[in-house]
mmCIF file of C-alpha atoms in Angstrom:
data_model
loop_
_atom_site.group_PDB
_atom_site.id
_atom_site.type_symbol
_atom_site.label_atom_id
_atom_site.label_comp_id
_atom_site.label_asym_id
_atom_site.label_seq_id
_atom_site.Cartn_x
_atom_site.Cartn_y
_atom_site.Cartn_z
ATOM 1 C CA MET U 132 174.990 102.401 26.130
ATOM 2 C CA HIS U 133 172.196 103.133 29.179
ATOM 3 C CA LEU U 134 170.763 106.750 29.020
ATOM 4 C CA GLY U 135 169.348 108.494 31.738
ATOM 5 C CA VAL U 136 168.417 112.022 33.902
ATOM 6 C CA ASP U 137 170.182 113.521 37.122
ATOM 7 C CA SER U 138 168.034 116.022 39.366
ATOM 8 C CA PHE U 139 169.676 118.391 42.105
ATOM 9 C CA VAL U 140 165.364 118.994 42.398
ATOM 10 C CA SER U 141 166.736 122.779 42.067
ATOM 11 C CA ALA U 142 164.390 125.555 43.337
ATOM 12 C CA VAL U 143 162.890 126.961 40.246
ATOM 13 C CA GLU U 144 161.508 130.318 39.425
ATOM 14 C CA ASP U 145 159.498 129.896 36.034
ATOM 15 C CA PRO U 146 161.735 132.046 33.514
ATOM 16 C CA ARG U 147 158.311 133.049 31.600
ATOM 17 C CA THR U 148 156.244 134.404 34.011
ATOM 18 C CA GLY U 149 158.222 135.156 37.308
ATOM 19 C CA HIS U 150 156.548 132.349 39.498
ATOM 20 C CA VAL U 151 158.447 131.366 42.064
ATOM 21 C CA VAL U 152 157.718 127.558 42.676
ATOM 22 C CA GLY U 153 157.778 126.606 46.051
ATOM 23 C CA PRO U 154 159.020 123.738 47.330
ATOM 24 C CA ALA U 155 155.936 121.375 47.483
ATOM 25 C CA GLU U 156 154.982 122.129 44.398
ATOM 26 C CA ARG U 157 158.415 121.168 42.996
ATOM 27 C CA MET U 158 158.381 117.879 44.253
ATOM 28 C CA ALA U 159 155.042 117.698 41.840
ATOM 29 C CA HIS U 160 156.752 118.560 39.150
ATOM 30 C CA LEU U 161 159.828 116.119 40.031
ATOM 31 C CA LEU U 162 157.460 113.641 40.533
ATOM 32 C CA GLU U 163 156.272 114.074 36.640
ATOM 33 C CA GLU U 164 159.408 114.383 34.967
ATOM 34 C CA ILE U 165 160.717 111.013 36.786
ATOM 35 C CA ALA U 166 157.483 109.737 35.656
ATOM 36 C CA LEU U 167 157.701 110.378 32.276
ATOM 37 C CA ALA U 168 161.604 109.350 32.225
ATOM 38 C CA ASP U 169 159.849 105.881 32.814
ATOM 39 C CA ARG U 170 156.963 106.268 30.381
ATOM 40 C CA VAL U 171 159.629 107.327 28.004
ATOM 41 C CA GLY U 172 161.780 103.887 28.213
ATOM 42 C CA LEU U 173 164.954 106.079 29.528
ATOM 43 C CA TYR U 174 166.897 103.334 31.925
ATOM 44 C CA SER U 175 167.651 105.358 35.009
ATOM 45 C CA PHE U 176 166.697 108.389 36.888
ATOM 46 C CA GLY U 177 169.242 109.668 40.008
ATOM 47 C CA ILE U 178 168.417 112.569 42.876
ATOM 48 C CA GLY U 179 171.678 114.396 44.190
ATOM 49 C CA GLU U 180 172.053 115.401 47.831
ATOM 50 C CA HIS U 181 173.188 118.916 48.832
ATOM 51 C CA HIS U 182 171.883 120.758 52.183
ATOM 52 C CA ARG U 183 171.595 124.528 50.473
ATOM 53 C CA ALA U 184 168.729 126.487 50.336
ATOM 54 C CA GLU U 185 168.831 126.232 47.123
ATOM 55 C CA TYR U 186 167.878 123.033 46.521
ATOM 56 C CA TYR U 187 165.397 120.388 47.370
ATOM 57 C CA ASP U 188 167.259 116.952 47.675
ATOM 58 C CA SER U 189 168.103 117.099 51.457
ATOM 59 C CA ALA U 190 166.470 113.858 51.840
ATOM 60 C CA PRO U 191 166.767 111.441 48.477
ATOM 61 C CA PRO U 192 165.604 108.116 49.759
ATOM 62 C CA VAL U 193 161.895 109.698 50.785
ATOM 63 C CA ILE U 194 161.965 111.242 47.252
ATOM 64 C CA LEU U 195 162.870 107.822 45.379
ATOM 65 C CA ALA U 196 160.349 106.698 47.332
ATOM 66 C CA ALA U 197 157.943 108.201 46.158
ATOM 67 C CA ALA U 198 159.100 108.101 43.001
ATOM 68 C CA ALA U 199 159.250 104.135 43.022
ATOM 69 C CA ALA U 200 155.660 104.079 43.817
ATOM 70 C CA ARG U 201 154.850 106.015 40.104
ATOM 71 C CA THR U 202 156.926 103.926 37.877
ATOM 72 C CA GLU U 203 157.552 100.620 36.747
ATOM 73 C CA ARG U 204 161.131 99.989 34.782
ATOM 74 C CA ILE U 205 163.192 102.760 35.041
ATOM 75 C CA ARG U 206 165.753 101.865 37.549
ATOM 76 C CA LEU U 207 166.011 104.681 40.753
ATOM 77 C CA GLY U 208 169.549 105.941 42.586
ATOM 78 C CA SER U 209 171.828 108.691 44.432
ATOM 79 C CA ALA U 210 173.254 110.746 42.533
ATOM 80 C CA VAL U 211 175.281 110.804 44.864
ATOM 81 C CA LYS U 212 175.096 109.555 48.512
ATOM 82 C CA VAL U 213 177.296 111.466 50.622
ATOM 83 C CA LEU U 214 178.425 108.787 52.079
ATOM 84 C CA SER U 215 181.156 110.949 54.260
ATOM 85 C CA ALA U 216 178.267 112.424 56.078
ATOM 86 C CA ASP U 217 175.436 109.327 57.157
ATOM 87 C CA ASP U 218 175.986 106.670 58.648
ATOM 88 C CA PRO U 219 177.067 103.542 56.265
ATOM 89 C CA VAL U 220 174.069 101.230 58.377
ATOM 90 C CA ARG U 221 170.999 103.450 58.131
ATOM 91 C CA VAL U 222 172.430 104.029 53.970
ATOM 92 C CA PHE U 223 172.242 100.449 53.767
ATOM 93 C CA GLN U 224 168.687 99.749 55.737
ATOM 94 C CA GLN U 225 167.023 102.622 53.794
ATOM 95 C CA PHE U 226 168.320 101.827 49.914
ATOM 96 C CA ALA U 227 167.673 97.797 50.947
ATOM 97 C CA THR U 228 164.036 99.003 51.783
ATOM 98 C CA LEU U 229 163.739 101.041 48.852
ATOM 99 C CA ASP U 230 164.773 98.194 46.398
ATOM 100 C CA LEU U 231 162.068 96.198 48.468
ATOM 101 C CA ILE U 232 159.805 99.071 47.359
ATOM 102 C CA SER U 233 160.722 99.543 44.122
ATOM 103 C CA GLY U 234 160.976 95.659 43.308
ATOM 104 C CA GLY U 235 164.695 95.801 42.906
ATOM 105 C CA ARG U 236 165.817 99.144 40.663
ATOM 106 C CA ILE U 237 167.523 100.548 42.827
ATOM 107 C CA ASP U 238 171.409 101.602 42.110
ATOM 108 C CA LEU U 239 173.466 102.940 45.558
ATOM 109 C CA VAL U 240 176.027 105.784 43.588
ATOM 110 C CA VAL U 241 178.263 107.120 47.095
ATOM 111 C CA GLY U 242 180.616 109.898 47.049
ATOM 112 C CA ARG U 243 182.170 112.502 49.037
ATOM 113 C CA GLY U 244 179.976 115.464 47.129
ATOM 114 C CA SER U 245 181.241 118.603 45.411
ATOM 115 C CA PHE U 246 180.316 120.882 48.069
ATOM 116 C CA THR U 247 181.410 121.186 52.091
ATOM 117 C CA GLU U 248 177.722 121.758 53.525
ATOM 118 C CA ALA U 249 176.594 118.397 55.118
ATOM 119 C CA PHE U 250 180.466 118.509 56.812
ATOM 120 C CA PRO U 251 179.577 121.180 59.844
ATOM 121 C CA LEU U 252 175.562 120.324 59.181
ATOM 122 C CA PHE U 253 176.667 116.803 60.830
ATOM 123 C CA GLY U 254 179.162 117.830 63.235
ATOM 124 C CA LEU U 255 182.521 116.758 61.244
ATOM 125 C CA ASP U 256 185.512 117.740 60.363
ATOM 126 C CA LEU U 257 186.222 118.692 56.764
ATOM 127 C CA ALA U 258 190.205 117.405 57.910
ATOM 128 C CA ASP U 259 188.645 113.561 57.962
ATOM 129 C CA TYR U 260 187.381 114.544 54.084
ATOM 130 C CA ASP U 261 189.195 111.427 52.983
ATOM 131 C CA SER U 262 188.792 109.079 56.083
ATOM 132 C CA LEU U 263 185.651 109.705 56.453
ATOM 133 C CA PHE U 264 184.683 108.492 53.407
ATOM 134 C CA GLU U 265 186.968 105.304 53.326
ATOM 135 C CA GLU U 266 186.024 103.748 56.496
ATOM 136 C CA LYS U 267 182.733 104.108 55.399
ATOM 137 C CA LEU U 268 182.596 102.806 52.670
ATOM 138 C CA ASP U 269 184.053 99.794 53.505
ATOM 139 C CA LEU U 270 181.896 99.648 56.945
ATOM 140 C CA LEU U 271 179.480 99.591 53.263
ATOM 141 C CA LEU U 272 180.505 96.808 51.424
ATOM 142 C CA ARG U 273 180.252 94.814 54.594
ATOM 143 C CA LEU U 274 176.856 95.682 55.418
ATOM 144 C CA ARG U 275 175.602 94.641 51.733
ATOM 145 C CA ASP U 276 177.625 91.421 51.787
ATOM 146 C CA SER U 277 177.228 89.718 55.086
ATOM 147 C CA VAL U 278 174.153 90.175 57.340
ATOM 148 C CA GLU U 279 175.744 89.710 60.307
ATOM 149 C CA VAL U 280 179.231 92.213 60.639
ATOM 150 C CA THR U 281 181.699 92.636 63.483
ATOM 151 C CA TRP U 282 183.607 96.186 62.382
ATOM 152 C CA SER U 283 185.525 98.868 64.157
ATOM 153 C CA GLY U 284 186.665 102.282 63.145
ATOM 154 C CA ARG U 285 187.167 105.401 64.500
ATOM 155 C CA HIS U 286 184.468 107.135 62.978
ATOM 156 C CA ARG U 287 181.523 105.117 64.454
ATOM 157 C CA PRO U 288 181.073 102.985 67.431
ATOM 158 C CA PRO U 289 181.626 99.297 66.791
ATOM 159 C CA LEU U 290 179.398 96.537 65.656
ATOM 160 C CA HIS U 291 179.913 93.139 67.176
ATOM 161 C CA GLN U 292 178.144 90.535 64.866
ATOM 162 C CA GLN U 293 174.896 92.364 64.701
ATOM 163 C CA GLY U 294 172.451 91.763 61.950
ATOM 164 C CA VAL U 295 171.500 94.708 59.758
ATOM 165 C CA TYR U 296 167.694 94.094 57.931
ATOM 166 C CA PRO U 297 166.114 94.270 55.466
ATOM 167 C CA ARG U 298 168.139 92.815 52.876
ATOM 168 C CA PRO U 299 166.994 94.079 49.229
ATOM 169 C CA VAL U 300 165.810 91.920 46.582
ATOM 170 C CA GLN U 301 168.641 92.477 44.040
ATOM 171 C CA ASP U 302 172.414 90.485 45.877
ATOM 172 C CA PRO U 303 174.419 92.527 46.081
ATOM 173 C CA LEU U 304 172.577 95.310 45.953
ATOM 174 C CA PRO U 305 174.518 97.595 42.942
ATOM 175 C CA ILE U 306 176.666 100.109 44.752
ATOM 176 C CA TRP U 307 178.431 102.899 42.408
ATOM 177 C CA VAL U 308 181.305 105.042 43.714
ATOM 178 C CA GLY U 309 181.040 108.656 42.283
ATOM 179 C CA VAL U 310 184.236 110.132 41.817
ATOM 180 C CA GLY U 311 185.406 113.546 40.706
ATOM 181 C CA GLY U 312 188.938 114.230 39.092
ATOM 182 C CA THR U 313 191.526 112.506 41.163
ATOM 183 C CA PRO U 314 193.089 109.607 40.557
ATOM 184 C CA GLU U 315 193.382 108.291 43.501
ATOM 185 C CA SER U 316 189.506 107.746 43.884
ATOM 186 C CA PHE U 317 189.961 105.839 40.329
ATOM 187 C CA ALA U 318 192.235 103.967 41.260
ATOM 188 C CA ARG U 319 190.126 102.598 44.761
ATOM 189 C CA ALA U 320 187.034 101.880 42.838
ATOM 190 C CA GLY U 321 189.082 100.000 40.695
ATOM 191 C CA LEU U 322 191.149 98.278 43.308
ATOM 192 C CA LEU U 323 187.545 97.361 44.870
ATOM 193 C CA GLY U 324 185.503 96.271 42.088
ATOM 194 C CA LEU U 325 182.964 98.926 42.311
ATOM 195 C CA PRO U 326 181.391 100.660 39.150
ATOM 196 C CA LEU U 327 182.423 104.166 38.560
ATOM 197 C CA MET U 328 180.152 106.964 38.424
ATOM 198 C CA VAL U 329 182.350 109.724 36.765
ATOM 199 C CA ALA U 330 181.054 113.423 36.942
ATOM 200 C CA ILE U 331 182.560 115.716 34.501
ATOM 201 C CA ILE U 332 181.250 119.265 35.208
ATOM 202 C CA GLY U 333 184.151 121.208 33.521
ATOM 203 C CA GLY U 334 187.190 120.867 30.853
ATOM 204 C CA GLU U 335 187.004 118.247 28.384
ATOM 205 C CA PRO U 336 185.012 114.744 28.539
ATOM 206 C CA ARG U 337 188.067 112.892 26.600
ATOM 207 C CA GLN U 338 191.031 114.654 29.109
ATOM 208 C CA PHE U 339 188.870 111.981 31.689
ATOM 209 C CA ALA U 340 190.304 108.608 29.355
ATOM 210 C CA PRO U 341 193.952 108.431 31.665
ATOM 211 C CA LEU U 342 191.463 108.308 34.632
ATOM 212 C CA ILE U 343 189.399 105.719 33.767
ATOM 213 C CA ASP U 344 192.137 103.750 31.924
ATOM 214 C CA LEU U 345 193.923 104.237 35.768
ATOM 215 C CA TYR U 346 190.549 102.648 36.934
ATOM 216 C CA ARG U 347 190.202 99.287 34.780
ATOM 217 C CA ARG U 348 193.725 98.475 34.866
ATOM 218 C CA ALA U 349 193.730 98.718 38.984
ATOM 219 C CA GLY U 350 190.350 96.869 38.253
ATOM 220 C CA ALA U 351 192.184 94.050 36.287
ATOM 221 C CA HIS U 352 195.540 94.358 38.481
ATOM 222 C CA ALA U 353 193.471 93.441 41.426
ATOM 223 C CA GLY U 354 191.971 90.727 39.631
ATOM 224 C CA HIS U 355 188.291 92.079 38.752
ATOM 225 C CA ALA U 356 186.452 90.751 35.295
ATOM 226 C CA PRO U 357 186.039 93.503 33.160
ATOM 227 C CA GLU U 358 182.706 92.918 32.931
ATOM 228 C CA THR U 359 182.527 93.768 36.377
ATOM 229 C CA LEU U 360 184.138 97.617 36.222
ATOM 230 C CA GLN U 361 181.500 99.739 34.491
ATOM 231 C CA VAL U 362 181.547 103.353 33.495
ATOM 232 C CA GLY U 363 178.904 105.765 33.768
ATOM 233 C CA LEU U 364 178.751 109.425 33.050
ATOM 234 C CA HIS U 365 177.351 111.830 35.285
ATOM 235 C CA VAL U 366 177.124 115.430 32.960
ATOM 236 C CA PHE U 367 175.188 118.578 32.547
ATOM 237 C CA GLY U 368 173.185 119.384 29.611
ATOM 238 C CA PHE U 369 169.711 119.237 27.804
ATOM 239 C CA VAL U 370 168.180 118.730 24.356
ATOM 240 C CA ALA U 371 165.658 121.022 22.970
ATOM 241 C CA GLU U 372 164.418 120.990 19.161
ATOM 242 C CA SER U 373 167.554 122.640 17.908
ATOM 243 C CA THR U 374 170.955 123.311 19.517
ATOM 244 C CA GLU U 375 170.299 127.174 19.357
ATOM 245 C CA ALA U 376 167.055 126.531 20.919
ATOM 246 C CA ALA U 377 169.209 124.392 23.987
ATOM 247 C CA ALA U 378 171.755 126.762 25.060
ATOM 248 C CA ASP U 379 169.345 130.069 24.793
ATOM 249 C CA THR U 380 167.205 127.897 27.568
ATOM 250 C CA ILE U 381 170.218 126.736 30.051
ATOM 251 C CA PHE U 382 172.013 129.805 29.837
ATOM 252 C CA PRO U 383 170.138 132.309 32.401
ATOM 253 C CA GLY U 384 170.111 129.486 34.865
ATOM 254 C CA TRP U 385 173.317 128.577 34.358
ATOM 255 C CA HIS U 386 174.533 131.943 34.564
ATOM 256 C CA ARG U 387 172.669 132.640 37.830
ATOM 257 C CA MET U 388 173.467 129.193 39.458
ATOM 258 C CA PHE U 389 177.648 129.546 38.120
ATOM 259 C CA THR U 390 177.376 133.429 39.503
ATOM 260 C CA ALA U 391 176.564 132.341 42.622
ATOM 261 C CA VAL U 392 179.060 129.425 43.083
ATOM 262 C CA SER U 393 181.700 131.481 41.530
ATOM 263 C CA LYS U 394 181.507 134.333 44.243
ATOM 264 C CA GLU U 395 181.556 131.750 46.485
ATOM 265 C CA ARG U 396 184.490 129.983 45.818
ATOM 266 C CA GLY U 397 186.386 133.230 44.680
ATOM 267 C CA PHE U 398 186.477 132.382 40.969
ATOM 268 C CA ALA U 399 186.008 134.865 37.889
ATOM 269 C CA PRO U 400 182.049 135.207 37.296
ATOM 270 C CA PRO U 401 180.681 133.159 34.115
ATOM 271 C CA THR U 402 180.218 134.604 31.041
ATOM 272 C CA ARG U 403 178.368 133.057 27.226
ATOM 273 C CA ALA U 404 181.345 133.023 25.580
ATOM 274 C CA GLN U 405 182.780 130.388 28.504
ATOM 275 C CA PHE U 406 178.669 128.559 28.630
ATOM 276 C CA ASP U 407 179.031 128.544 24.836
ATOM 277 C CA ALA U 408 182.449 126.919 24.858
ATOM 278 C CA THR U 409 181.783 124.588 27.307
ATOM 279 C CA SER U 410 178.396 123.173 25.323
ATOM 280 C CA GLY U 411 180.841 123.431 22.357
ATOM 281 C CA PRO U 412 181.688 119.401 20.426
ATOM 282 C CA ASN U 413 184.903 119.154 22.704
ATOM 283 C CA GLY U 414 183.377 120.812 26.302
ATOM 284 C CA ALA U 415 181.751 119.133 29.035
ATOM 285 C CA PHE U 416 178.258 119.982 28.473
ATOM 286 C CA PHE U 417 175.900 117.644 25.963
ATOM 287 C CA MET U 418 173.740 120.719 24.601
ATOM 288 C CA GLY U 419 171.346 120.614 21.560
ATOM 289 C CA ASP U 420 169.251 118.776 18.960
ATOM 290 C CA PRO U 421 168.703 115.040 19.527
ATOM 291 C CA GLN U 422 170.729 114.335 16.703
ATOM 292 C CA THR U 423 174.029 116.485 18.142
ATOM 293 C CA VAL U 424 172.828 115.382 21.925
ATOM 294 C CA ALA U 425 173.743 111.442 20.236
ATOM 295 C CA ASP U 426 176.663 112.391 18.536
ATOM 296 C CA LYS U 427 178.074 113.464 21.179
ATOM 297 C CA ILE U 428 177.887 111.004 23.631
ATOM 298 C CA ARG U 429 179.118 108.512 20.798
ATOM 299 C CA ARG U 430 181.929 110.455 20.052
ATOM 300 C CA VAL U 431 182.714 111.249 24.135
ATOM 301 C CA ALA U 432 181.949 107.144 24.168
ATOM 302 C CA GLU U 433 184.937 106.178 22.038
ATOM 303 C CA GLN U 434 187.661 108.956 23.600
ATOM 304 C CA VAL U 435 187.521 107.180 26.843
ATOM 305 C CA GLY U 436 187.448 103.730 26.447
ATOM 306 C CA GLY U 437 183.762 102.886 26.366
ATOM 307 C CA VAL U 438 180.813 103.722 28.543
ATOM 308 C CA ASP U 439 177.889 102.117 29.972
ATOM 309 C CA ARG U 440 175.664 104.522 31.096
ATOM 310 C CA LEU U 441 175.688 108.238 30.865
ATOM 311 C CA SER U 442 172.668 110.654 32.855
ATOM 312 C CA LEU U 443 172.211 113.995 31.750
ATOM 313 C CA GLN U 444 171.915 116.491 34.848
ATOM 314 C CA MET U 445 169.208 119.062 34.371
ATOM 315 C CA THR U 446 169.149 120.971 37.238
ATOM 316 C CA ASN U 447 168.765 125.029 36.665
ATOM 317 C CA PRO U 448 166.725 127.207 38.315
ATOM 318 C CA LEU U 449 165.477 129.002 35.355
ATOM 319 C CA LEU U 450 164.726 126.740 33.320
ATOM 320 C CA ALA U 451 160.585 126.206 33.048
ATOM 321 C CA HIS U 452 158.534 122.727 34.434
ATOM 322 C CA GLU U 453 157.644 122.481 30.567
ATOM 323 C CA ASP U 454 160.375 122.688 29.076
ATOM 324 C CA LEU U 455 161.925 120.066 30.926
ATOM 325 C CA LEU U 456 159.455 117.549 30.219
ATOM 326 C CA ARG U 457 159.794 118.056 26.314
ATOM 327 C CA GLY U 458 163.738 117.616 26.999
ATOM 328 C CA ILE U 459 162.999 114.523 28.781
ATOM 329 C CA GLU U 460 160.739 113.295 26.194
ATOM 330 C CA LEU U 461 163.488 114.049 23.446
ATOM 331 C CA LEU U 462 166.564 112.335 25.150
ATOM 332 C CA GLY U 463 163.546 108.590 25.415
ATOM 333 C CA THR U 464 162.156 108.942 22.444
ATOM 334 C CA GLU U 465 164.964 110.179 19.959
ATOM 335 C CA VAL U 466 168.216 110.464 21.468
ATOM 336 C CA ALA U 467 168.574 106.814 23.191
ATOM 337 C CA PRO U 468 167.247 104.857 19.928
ATOM 338 C CA LEU U 469 169.856 106.959 18.102
ATOM 339 C CA VAL U 470 172.936 105.830 20.179
ATOM 340 C CA ALA U 471 171.053 102.432 20.826
ATOM 341 C CA ALA U 472 171.632 102.502 17.201
ATOM 342 C CA VAL U 473 175.239 102.223 16.393
#
C-alpha cells in the first residue's frame, strides 16, 4: 500500500503567535511540505480544488507545476479536480503538460467536489450536477485514448476530428474517479475500469466495504482485470509523537473549520466529543502516534477488502507550519515502514 498526503492549501493562523499566514507565505510553506514529502519517501502528494476564501487551491495545475520542478520521485496529482466545472480539453492539456514537466509522475483524480461554489462561479446550473460530470468524464477519457477526437454533447461545443496536444509521458495518463458515498458513482467507476479514490470524511471506514465491493463487482462484470481496479482512500488525519498530542494539535482548527461548514449547511455545531469519537479506532479520522495510525491503516484496508493507496489530508486553519512538517516526516519515516512491514 502506498501512502501520501493531500492538501487543500488552507488559510492558516499560527496557533502560538496569532500570525495570519498570507497567501504568498502559505504557498511557500506548501512547496516546502511537498519537497519534504518527496525527501522522506512518501508516494504521492495531491492538491485539492476549491473556490472559497479559506482555501488557496483554486488553480491546482499551477501549484503542481511548481511542485514538479522542486521534486524528483514523488507522484503529484489532483485531490480532486472539479471536472464538472471545467473544460475537459483544457484539463487534459494542463495535466498532460504537467506529466511532461514531472517526467511522468502525474495522477489526475476527477470528481464533482463536495462544495458547489464552482457552479455559479462558472455559470453552471446545479440541476446539471450529474449530467455535467458524466458527459465531461466521457470526453476526457476519449481525449486520453485518442489524439484526434470527434465528439458532441449537451454542455460543450462539439469536436470534429480535432487533435488535442501535448500528449503525456504516461500512456495512458492515469485518471482516477473521486467518489463520496453514492452507489451510482462506485458502479460507474467500476464499469469504466477506472481507479477509485474514496473520500471518507465521516462515519466509519468499514461502512464503505459494500460500496467498494460494488465497484469491484461492476468492474469484473464489465470485463476489467482485477489489477486495474485500484482503490485509494482520501482521509483526514495527522501524525504526532503521541495520540494525545495529535488530537490536541488538530482539534482547534478542526472545530473552527467544521463550525463554519455546519453553520453554512444547517448542521449542529461540532463538539470535542464528536471529534474524539471520529478520531477513535473505528472513526473516519486517522489520528495518533505512528504505531496507532499504521495499525488503523492496516485494519481499515482489511475491512474494505484491500487498499492500494491512502492519502492523509492534513489541511487545518490552526496548524503551525513546523507541526505539519513534523507530521509529514513521521508519516514517511515511521508510519510508511510500519505499514510496509506487514
